[in-house]
Amino acid sequence: MSSDTDNNSVMSIKTPDLASCGEGENTPTRLFRVMTGIPIDYAIEQSSVLMNCVHRLTFVGVMEKDDTLVWAAHLLSGLSRALVDDVGHGIAYRARDQAQVEKSDAPTLGSMKV
């Protein structure tokens, strides 16, 4: 596999640091952000782990009527959502960048031989 193909592969996409979660008290500022540069396969894997925790916490929290577990699940689901959102932004940026490269590589009328 060539390095050009490696650079264009989906797995080379990183998170762009746009998504956040955790509403602050009386402020629009979020408490947590996804860091830039996380490989998307790792981000999706961690989101899946978080959602498994959410699933278990909500089940146990509801069965035991423990609001603390339900709130913990709510916060973890926000972290998971932020990871997935940032992966989506990273994929969209890659698609946009590739479209711009393809557009700039397209022959123009002045460059075509008649």
Tab-separated table of N, CA, C and O in Angstrom:
chain	number	residue	atom	x	y	z
A	1	MET	N	0.855	-1.169	0.000
A	1	MET	CA	0.000	0.000	0.000
A	1	MET	C	0.900	1.232	0.000
A	1	MET	O	1.830	1.329	0.764
A	2	SER	N	0.611	2.190	-0.850
A	2	SER	CA	1.447	3.386	-0.945
A	2	SER	C	1.146	4.346	0.189
A	2	SER	O	0.092	4.293	0.810
A	3	SER	N	2.098	5.243	0.451
A	3	SER	CA	1.874	6.212	1.528
A	3	SER	C	0.762	7.178	1.163
A	3	SER	O	0.060	7.684	2.023
A	4	ASP	N	0.570	7.436	-0.156
A	4	ASP	CA	-0.523	8.308	-0.591
A	4	ASP	C	-1.865	7.666	-0.245
A	4	ASP	O	-2.774	8.325	0.237
A	5	THR	N	-1.954	6.345	-0.457
A	5	THR	CA	-3.181	5.640	-0.108
A	5	THR	C	-3.381	5.656	1.398
A	5	THR	O	-4.491	5.840	1.889
A	6	ASP	N	-2.290	5.480	2.172
A	6	ASP	CA	-2.390	5.526	3.627
A	6	ASP	C	-2.899	6.873	4.103
A	6	ASP	O	-3.712	6.947	5.007
A	7	ASN	N	-2.406	7.955	3.506
A	7	ASN	CA	-2.814	9.295	3.912
A	7	ASN	C	-4.273	9.570	3.595
A	7	ASN	O	-4.885	10.411	4.225
A	8	ASN	N	-4.818	8.876	2.589
A	8	ASN	CA	-6.205	9.104	2.196
A	8	ASN	C	-7.166	8.099	2.811
A	8	ASN	O	-8.355	8.184	2.594
A	9	SER	N	-6.657	7.126	3.572
A	9	SER	CA	-7.538	6.109	4.131
A	9	SER	C	-8.395	6.707	5.246
A	9	SER	O	-8.015	7.674	5.903
A	10	VAL	N	-9.538	6.110	5.438
A	10	VAL	CA	-10.454	6.581	6.472
A	10	VAL	C	-9.795	6.477	7.841
A	10	VAL	O	-9.987	7.328	8.702
A	11	MET	N	-8.976	5.455	8.048
A	11	MET	CA	-8.365	5.253	9.355
A	11	MET	C	-7.303	6.301	9.683
A	11	MET	O	-6.875	6.399	10.824
A	12	SER	N	-6.877	7.078	8.708
A	12	SER	CA	-5.902	8.131	8.999
A	12	SER	C	-6.581	9.420	9.462
A	12	SER	O	-5.912	10.369	9.834
A	13	ILE	N	-7.909	9.435	9.484
A	13	ILE	CA	-8.651	10.618	9.920
A	13	ILE	C	-8.549	10.746	11.435
A	13	ILE	O	-8.631	9.766	12.166
A	14	LYS	N	-8.363	11.960	11.895
A	14	LYS	CA	-8.254	12.258	13.324
A	14	LYS	C	-9.400	13.182	13.740
A	14	LYS	O	-10.004	13.854	12.916
A	15	THR	N	-9.662	13.236	15.033
A	15	THR	CA	-10.696	14.138	15.535
A	15	THR	C	-10.199	15.582	15.442
A	15	THR	O	-9.040	15.858	15.729
A	16	PRO	N	-11.079	16.521	15.028
A	16	PRO	CA	-10.664	17.916	14.858
A	16	PRO	C	-10.858	18.811	16.087
A	16	PRO	O	-10.586	19.996	16.019
A	17	ASP	N	-11.352	18.291	17.201
A	17	ASP	CA	-11.537	19.072	18.425
A	17	ASP	C	-12.659	20.099	18.287
A	17	ASP	O	-12.493	21.269	18.588
A	18	LEU	N	-13.811	19.644	17.817
A	18	LEU	CA	-14.960	20.548	17.703
A	18	LEU	C	-16.073	20.211	18.681
A	18	LEU	O	-16.811	21.085	19.104
A	19	ALA	N	-16.206	18.937	19.029
A	19	ALA	CA	-17.328	18.510	19.868
A	19	ALA	C	-17.005	18.684	21.350
A	19	ALA	O	-15.865	18.548	21.776
A	20	SER	N	-18.055	18.993	22.100
A	20	SER	CA	-17.905	19.156	23.541
A	20	SER	C	-19.159	18.617	24.223
A	20	SER	O	-20.154	18.313	23.566
A	21	CYS	N	-19.100	18.506	25.537
A	21	CYS	CA	-20.259	18.013	26.281
A	21	CYS	C	-20.157	18.488	27.728
A	21	CYS	O	-19.140	19.042	28.138
A	22	GLY	N	-21.191	18.251	28.472
A	22	GLY	CA	-21.224	18.638	29.875
A	22	GLY	C	-21.587	20.093	30.036
A	22	GLY	O	-20.741	20.965	30.044
A	23	GLU	N	-22.874	20.338	30.148
A	23	GLU	CA	-23.354	21.703	30.274
A	23	GLU	C	-22.862	22.313	31.585
A	23	GLU	O	-22.958	21.699	32.633
A	24	GLY	N	-22.330	23.518	31.500
A	24	GLY	CA	-21.912	24.220	32.709
A	24	GLY	C	-23.113	24.829	33.409
A	24	GLY	O	-24.158	25.053	32.804
A	25	GLU	N	-22.964	25.102	34.678
A	25	GLU	CA	-24.062	25.675	35.457
A	25	GLU	C	-24.213	27.154	35.128
A	25	GLU	O	-23.281	27.941	35.289
A	26	ASN	N	-25.394	27.537	34.618
A	26	ASN	CA	-25.717	28.929	34.279
A	26	ASN	C	-24.758	29.545	33.277
A	26	ASN	O	-24.500	30.745	33.312
A	27	THR	N	-24.188	28.742	32.392
A	27	THR	CA	-23.286	29.252	31.370
A	27	THR	C	-23.330	28.329	30.155
A	27	THR	O	-23.524	27.125	30.309
A	28	PRO	N	-23.167	28.882	28.961
A	28	PRO	CA	-23.167	28.025	27.771
A	28	PRO	C	-21.848	27.260	27.593
A	28	PRO	O	-21.743	26.411	26.733
A	29	THR	N	-20.861	27.562	28.422
A	29	THR	CA	-19.569	26.901	28.309
A	29	THR	C	-19.692	25.432	28.688
A	29	THR	O	-20.293	25.095	29.697
A	30	ARG	N	-19.091	24.580	27.862
A	30	ARG	CA	-19.113	23.139	28.133
A	30	ARG	C	-17.941	22.761	29.030
A	30	ARG	O	-16.898	23.395	29.021
A	31	LEU	N	-18.111	21.706	29.820
A	31	LEU	CA	-17.082	21.272	30.762
A	31	LEU	C	-15.999	20.417	30.108
A	31	LEU	O	-14.854	20.430	30.547
A	32	PHE	N	-16.357	19.666	29.055
A	32	PHE	CA	-15.424	18.724	28.440
A	32	PHE	C	-15.382	18.898	26.931
A	32	PHE	O	-16.386	19.226	26.315
A	33	ARG	N	-14.199	18.650	26.336
A	33	ARG	CA	-14.009	18.691	24.892
A	33	ARG	C	-13.290	17.424	24.450
A	33	ARG	O	-12.476	16.880	25.186
A	34	VAL	N	-13.531	17.038	23.226
A	34	VAL	CA	-12.759	15.957	22.617
A	34	VAL	C	-11.436	16.561	22.159
A	34	VAL	O	-11.417	17.630	21.545
A	35	MET	N	-10.349	15.919	22.483
A	35	MET	CA	-9.028	16.424	22.101
A	35	MET	C	-8.796	16.216	20.609
A	35	MET	O	-9.305	15.269	20.011
A	36	THR	N	-8.007	17.076	20.028
A	36	THR	CA	-7.671	16.955	18.616
A	36	THR	C	-6.662	15.829	18.406
A	36	THR	O	-5.860	15.530	19.280
A	37	GLY	N	-6.732	15.199	17.240
A	37	GLY	CA	-5.729	14.220	16.849
A	37	GLY	C	-5.969	12.792	17.286
A	37	GLY	O	-5.104	11.944	17.124
A	38	ILE	N	-7.154	12.483	17.814
A	38	ILE	CA	-7.449	11.107	18.206
A	38	ILE	C	-7.866	10.330	16.960
A	38	ILE	O	-8.754	10.761	16.228
A	39	PRO	N	-7.222	9.192	16.667
A	39	PRO	CA	-7.627	8.397	15.494
A	39	PRO	C	-9.096	7.983	15.619
A	39	PRO	O	-9.555	7.610	16.705
A	40	ILE	N	-9.830	8.047	14.509
A	40	ILE	CA	-11.272	7.806	14.592
A	40	ILE	C	-11.610	6.388	15.011
A	40	ILE	O	-12.608	6.180	15.677
A	41	ASP	N	-10.783	5.401	14.649
A	41	ASP	CA	-11.103	4.038	15.068
A	41	ASP	C	-11.026	3.906	16.590
A	41	ASP	O	-11.857	3.252	17.209
A	42	TYR	N	-10.060	4.581	17.214
A	42	TYR	CA	-9.946	4.549	18.667
A	42	TYR	C	-11.103	5.329	19.314
A	42	TYR	O	-11.659	4.893	20.321
A	43	ALA	N	-11.473	6.466	18.727
A	43	ALA	CA	-12.584	7.267	19.267
A	43	ALA	C	-13.886	6.477	19.232
A	43	ALA	O	-14.650	6.486	20.209
A	44	ILE	N	-14.142	5.772	18.133
A	44	ILE	CA	-15.369	4.971	18.027
A	44	ILE	C	-15.334	3.808	19.018
A	44	ILE	O	-16.341	3.491	19.658
A	45	GLU	N	-14.169	3.185	19.171
A	45	GLU	CA	-14.035	2.094	20.141
A	45	GLU	C	-14.341	2.586	21.555
A	45	GLU	O	-15.092	1.947	22.300
A	46	GLN	N	-13.800	3.734	21.921
A	46	GLN	CA	-14.027	4.270	23.256
A	46	GLN	C	-15.484	4.700	23.445
A	46	GLN	O	-16.050	4.557	24.536
A	47	SER	N	-16.096	5.206	22.392
A	47	SER	CA	-17.513	5.564	22.466
A	47	SER	C	-18.354	4.321	22.728
A	47	SER	O	-19.298	4.359	23.516
A	48	SER	N	-17.994	3.227	22.092
A	48	SER	CA	-18.715	1.973	22.310
A	48	SER	C	-18.559	1.496	23.751
A	48	SER	O	-19.531	1.040	24.378
A	49	VAL	N	-17.354	1.604	24.301
A	49	VAL	CA	-17.119	1.227	25.700
A	49	VAL	C	-17.973	2.091	26.627
A	49	VAL	O	-18.612	1.589	27.561
A	50	LEU	N	-17.992	3.402	26.363
A	50	LEU	CA	-18.801	4.303	27.185
A	50	LEU	C	-20.283	3.948	27.108
A	50	LEU	O	-20.991	3.959	28.125
A	51	MET	N	-20.768	3.635	25.915
A	51	MET	CA	-22.185	3.305	25.768
A	51	MET	C	-22.532	1.993	26.472
A	51	MET	O	-23.638	1.834	26.976
A	52	ASN	N	-21.579	1.054	26.531
A	52	ASN	CA	-21.817	-0.162	27.302
A	52	ASN	C	-21.979	0.186	28.783
A	52	ASN	O	-22.857	-0.348	29.468
A	53	CYS	N	-21.142	1.103	29.271
A	53	CYS	CA	-21.272	1.559	30.663
A	53	CYS	C	-22.618	2.245	30.883
A	53	CYS	O	-23.280	2.019	31.909
A	54	VAL	N	-23.022	3.062	29.940
A	54	VAL	CA	-24.317	3.756	30.030
A	54	VAL	C	-25.445	2.733	30.119
A	54	VAL	O	-26.352	2.856	30.953
A	55	HIS	N	-25.378	1.724	29.277
A	55	HIS	CA	-26.413	0.688	29.259
A	55	HIS	C	-26.526	0.023	30.630
A	55	HIS	O	-27.623	-0.121	31.174
A	56	ARG	N	-25.395	-0.346	31.187
A	56	ARG	CA	-25.403	-1.022	32.492
A	56	ARG	C	-25.846	-0.084	33.616
A	56	ARG	O	-26.607	-0.463	34.496
A	57	LEU	N	-25.338	1.164	33.577
A	57	LEU	CA	-25.690	2.118	34.630
A	57	LEU	C	-27.184	2.447	34.627
A	57	LEU	O	-27.803	2.559	35.692
A	58	THR	N	-27.754	2.613	33.448
A	58	THR	CA	-29.181	2.936	33.400
A	58	THR	C	-30.016	1.760	33.891
A	58	THR	O	-30.985	1.949	34.628
A	59	PHE	N	-29.626	0.552	33.515
A	59	PHE	CA	-30.380	-0.620	33.958
A	59	PHE	C	-30.324	-0.748	35.482
A	59	PHE	O	-31.360	-0.853	36.148
A	60	VAL	N	-29.117	-0.717	36.031
A	60	VAL	CA	-28.960	-0.862	37.480
A	60	VAL	C	-29.593	0.330	38.200
A	60	VAL	O	-30.271	0.168	39.225
A	61	GLY	N	-29.396	1.530	37.664
A	61	GLY	CA	-29.960	2.724	38.291
A	61	GLY	C	-31.465	2.698	38.361
A	61	GLY	O	-32.059	3.074	39.385
A	62	VAL	N	-32.108	2.229	37.305
A	62	VAL	CA	-33.570	2.144	37.293
A	62	VAL	C	-34.049	1.026	38.214
A	62	VAL	O	-34.996	1.201	38.988
A	63	MET	N	-33.386	-0.123	38.143
A	63	MET	CA	-33.809	-1.264	38.967
A	63	MET	C	-33.657	-0.961	40.461
A	63	MET	O	-34.493	-1.360	41.262
A	64	GLU	N	-32.579	-0.254	40.803
A	64	GLU	CA	-32.336	0.046	42.221
A	64	GLU	C	-32.850	1.427	42.633
A	64	GLU	O	-32.633	1.858	43.756
A	65	LYS	N	-33.501	2.109	41.682
A	65	LYS	CA	-34.018	3.459	41.921
A	65	LYS	C	-32.932	4.383	42.478
A	65	LYS	O	-33.121	5.101	43.451
A	66	ASP	N	-31.771	4.352	41.801
A	66	ASP	CA	-30.605	5.143	42.211
A	66	ASP	C	-30.369	6.259	41.192
A	66	ASP	O	-29.814	6.026	40.115
A	67	ASP	N	-30.800	7.465	41.530
A	67	ASP	CA	-30.664	8.602	40.625
A	67	ASP	C	-29.210	8.933	40.305
A	67	ASP	O	-28.904	9.426	39.219
A	68	THR	N	-28.312	8.657	41.221
A	68	THR	CA	-26.901	8.946	40.987
A	68	THR	C	-26.370	8.149	39.808
A	68	THR	O	-25.630	8.680	38.971
A	69	LEU	N	-26.753	6.883	39.704
A	69	LEU	CA	-26.308	6.048	38.581
A	69	LEU	C	-26.896	6.544	37.263
A	69	LEU	O	-26.229	6.525	36.230
A	70	VAL	N	-28.132	6.997	37.312
A	70	VAL	CA	-28.771	7.513	36.094
A	70	VAL	C	-28.072	8.802	35.642
A	70	VAL	O	-27.823	8.998	34.458
A	71	TRP	N	-27.715	9.683	36.591
A	71	TRP	CA	-26.988	10.898	36.227
A	71	TRP	C	-25.596	10.576	35.683
A	71	TRP	O	-25.111	11.213	34.741
A	72	ALA	N	-24.936	9.582	36.264
A	72	ALA	CA	-23.634	9.150	35.752
A	72	ALA	C	-23.774	8.657	34.315
A	72	ALA	O	-22.952	8.981	33.445
A	73	ALA	N	-24.820	7.896	34.051
A	73	ALA	CA	-25.077	7.408	32.696
A	73	ALA	C	-25.319	8.578	31.741
A	73	ALA	O	-24.846	8.575	30.601
A	74	HIS	N	-26.056	9.576	32.207
A	74	HIS	CA	-26.327	10.757	31.383
A	74	HIS	C	-25.019	11.456	30.988
A	74	HIS	O	-24.818	11.808	29.824
A	75	LEU	N	-24.121	11.641	31.942
A	75	LEU	CA	-22.845	12.301	31.650
A	75	LEU	C	-21.977	11.463	30.715
A	75	LEU	O	-21.356	11.990	29.778
A	76	LEU	N	-21.932	10.156	30.940
A	76	LEU	CA	-21.146	9.287	30.059
A	76	LEU	C	-21.716	9.243	28.641
A	76	LEU	O	-20.966	9.184	27.666
A	77	SER	N	-23.034	9.293	28.527
A	77	SER	CA	-23.630	9.301	27.184
A	77	SER	C	-23.269	10.591	26.444
A	77	SER	O	-23.084	10.588	25.228
A	78	GLY	N	-23.143	11.690	27.183
A	78	GLY	CA	-22.698	12.941	26.567
A	78	GLY	C	-21.273	12.841	26.054
A	78	GLY	O	-20.946	13.337	24.964
A	79	LEU	N	-20.406	12.189	26.826
A	79	LEU	CA	-19.023	11.977	26.375
A	79	LEU	C	-18.998	11.116	25.116
A	79	LEU	O	-18.254	11.402	24.161
A	80	SER	N	-19.797	10.073	25.110
A	80	SER	CA	-19.857	9.191	23.948
A	80	SER	C	-20.366	9.940	22.722
A	80	SER	O	-19.823	9.809	21.622
A	81	ARG	N	-21.409	10.735	22.915
A	81	ARG	CA	-21.966	11.518	21.807
A	81	ARG	C	-20.930	12.484	21.255
A	81	ARG	O	-20.774	12.637	20.047
A	82	ALA	N	-20.180	13.131	22.141
A	82	ALA	CA	-19.160	14.082	21.700
A	82	ALA	C	-18.084	13.382	20.867
A	82	ALA	O	-17.629	13.919	19.850
A	83	LEU	N	-17.678	12.187	21.273
A	83	LEU	CA	-16.696	11.437	20.490
A	83	LEU	C	-17.220	11.141	19.088
A	83	LEU	O	-16.530	11.360	18.091
A	84	VAL	N	-18.444	10.651	19.010
A	84	VAL	CA	-19.032	10.319	17.713
A	84	VAL	C	-19.218	11.583	16.865
A	84	VAL	O	-18.953	11.582	15.658
A	85	ASP	N	-19.671	12.664	17.486
A	85	ASP	CA	-19.825	13.930	16.751
A	85	ASP	C	-18.496	14.401	16.176
A	85	ASP	O	-18.424	14.844	15.032
A	86	ASP	N	-17.431	14.307	16.959
A	86	ASP	CA	-16.124	14.757	16.480
A	86	ASP	C	-15.607	13.861	15.357
A	86	ASP	O	-14.974	14.342	14.423
A	87	VAL	N	-15.881	12.565	15.438
A	87	VAL	CA	-15.525	11.658	14.342
A	87	VAL	C	-16.265	12.100	13.073
A	87	VAL	O	-15.680	12.166	11.988
A	88	GLY	N	-17.540	12.420	13.214
A	88	GLY	CA	-18.318	12.892	12.062
A	88	GLY	C	-17.736	14.154	11.459
A	88	GLY	O	-17.652	14.294	10.231
A	89	HIS	N	-17.307	15.089	12.307
A	89	HIS	CA	-16.682	16.316	11.815
A	89	HIS	C	-15.383	15.988	11.082
A	89	HIS	O	-15.083	16.577	10.036
A	90	GLY	N	-14.595	15.074	11.633
A	90	GLY	CA	-13.335	14.685	10.999
A	90	GLY	C	-13.560	14.081	9.627
A	90	GLY	O	-12.844	14.393	8.665
A	91	ILE	N	-14.574	13.231	9.506
A	91	ILE	CA	-14.893	12.610	8.213
A	91	ILE	C	-15.384	13.662	7.234
A	91	ILE	O	-15.000	13.674	6.062
A	92	ALA	N	-16.218	14.578	7.701
A	92	ALA	CA	-16.720	15.644	6.820
A	92	ALA	C	-15.580	16.534	6.338
A	92	ALA	O	-15.543	16.920	5.162
A	93	TYR	N	-14.651	16.863	7.228
A	93	TYR	CA	-13.497	17.678	6.825
A	93	TYR	C	-12.656	16.957	5.789
A	93	TYR	O	-12.197	17.551	4.825
A	94	ARG	N	-12.437	15.653	5.989
A	94	ARG	CA	-11.653	14.889	5.013
A	94	ARG	C	-12.341	14.895	3.659
A	94	ARG	O	-11.711	15.090	2.627
A	95	ALA	N	-13.655	14.679	3.647
A	95	ALA	CA	-14.405	14.672	2.388
A	95	ALA	C	-14.317	16.033	1.703
A	95	ALA	O	-14.116	16.119	0.492
A	96	ARG	N	-14.439	17.106	2.487
A	96	ARG	CA	-14.348	18.455	1.916
A	96	ARG	C	-12.963	18.696	1.344
A	96	ARG	O	-12.818	19.206	0.233
A	97	ASP	N	-11.935	18.320	2.099
A	97	ASP	CA	-10.563	18.521	1.634
A	97	ASP	C	-10.283	17.719	0.373
A	97	ASP	O	-9.632	18.204	-0.550
A	98	GLN	N	-10.784	16.485	0.311
A	98	GLN	CA	-10.570	15.654	-0.881
A	98	GLN	C	-11.292	16.249	-2.082
A	98	GLN	O	-10.759	16.240	-3.185
A	99	ALA	N	-12.486	16.785	-1.872
A	99	ALA	CA	-13.233	17.401	-2.971
A	99	ALA	C	-12.480	18.621	-3.504
A	99	ALA	O	-12.429	18.851	-4.716
A	100	GLN	N	-11.870	19.396	-2.607
A	100	GLN	CA	-11.100	20.559	-3.039
A	100	GLN	C	-9.865	20.142	-3.825
A	100	GLN	O	-9.515	20.761	-4.821
A	101	VAL	N	-9.196	19.073	-3.377
A	101	VAL	CA	-8.014	18.583	-4.092
A	101	VAL	C	-8.406	18.078	-5.466
A	101	VAL	O	-7.752	18.391	-6.460
A	102	GLU	N	-9.480	17.303	-5.535
A	102	GLU	CA	-9.936	16.788	-6.822
A	102	GLU	C	-10.342	17.919	-7.751
A	102	GLU	O	-10.085	17.870	-8.952
A	103	LYS	N	-10.955	18.947	-7.209
A	103	LYS	CA	-11.363	20.095	-8.021
A	103	LYS	C	-10.139	20.832	-8.544
A	103	LYS	O	-10.088	21.236	-9.701
A	104	SER	N	-9.111	20.980	-7.712
A	104	SER	CA	-7.906	21.687	-8.155
A	104	SER	C	-7.086	20.857	-9.128
A	104	SER	O	-6.336	21.395	-9.928
A	105	ASP	N	-7.222	19.521	-9.091
A	105	ASP	CA	-6.507	18.648	-10.019
A	105	ASP	C	-7.235	18.493	-11.348
A	105	ASP	O	-6.661	17.974	-12.302
A	106	ALA	N	-8.480	18.937	-11.420
A	106	ALA	CA	-9.248	18.803	-12.652
A	106	ALA	C	-8.635	19.691	-13.736
A	106	ALA	O	-8.207	20.806	-13.469
A	107	PRO	N	-8.585	19.170	-14.950
A	107	PRO	CA	-8.021	19.979	-16.031
A	107	PRO	C	-8.890	21.206	-16.314
A	107	PRO	O	-10.104	21.141	-16.238
A	108	THR	N	-8.235	22.294	-16.622
A	108	THR	CA	-8.955	23.501	-17.008
A	108	THR	C	-8.902	23.639	-18.508
A	108	THR	O	-8.098	22.984	-19.180
A	109	LEU	N	-9.726	24.492	-19.055
A	109	LEU	CA	-9.736	24.678	-20.508
A	109	LEU	C	-8.387	25.136	-21.011
A	109	LEU	O	-7.937	24.707	-22.060
A	110	GLY	N	-7.710	25.990	-20.273
A	110	GLY	CA	-6.408	26.496	-20.695
A	110	GLY	C	-5.321	25.439	-20.676
A	110	GLY	O	-4.347	25.523	-21.412
A	111	SER	N	-5.485	24.389	-19.861
A	111	SER	CA	-4.458	23.367	-19.770
A	111	SER	C	-4.684	22.213	-20.723
A	111	SER	O	-3.805	21.376	-20.905
A	112	MET	N	-5.844	22.145	-21.371
A	112	MET	CA	-6.125	21.038	-22.274
A	112	MET	C	-5.578	21.369	-23.657
A	112	MET	O	-5.690	22.501	-24.150
A	113	LYS	N	-4.966	20.353	-24.273
A	113	LYS	CA	-4.431	20.520	-25.631
A	113	LYS	C	-5.510	20.232	-26.639
A	113	LYS	O	-6.272	19.283	-26.491
A	114	VAL	N	-5.548	21.040	-27.667
A	114	VAL	CA	-6.580	20.875	-28.694
A	114	VAL	C	-5.981	20.256	-29.907
A	114	VAL	O	-4.883	20.404	-30.277
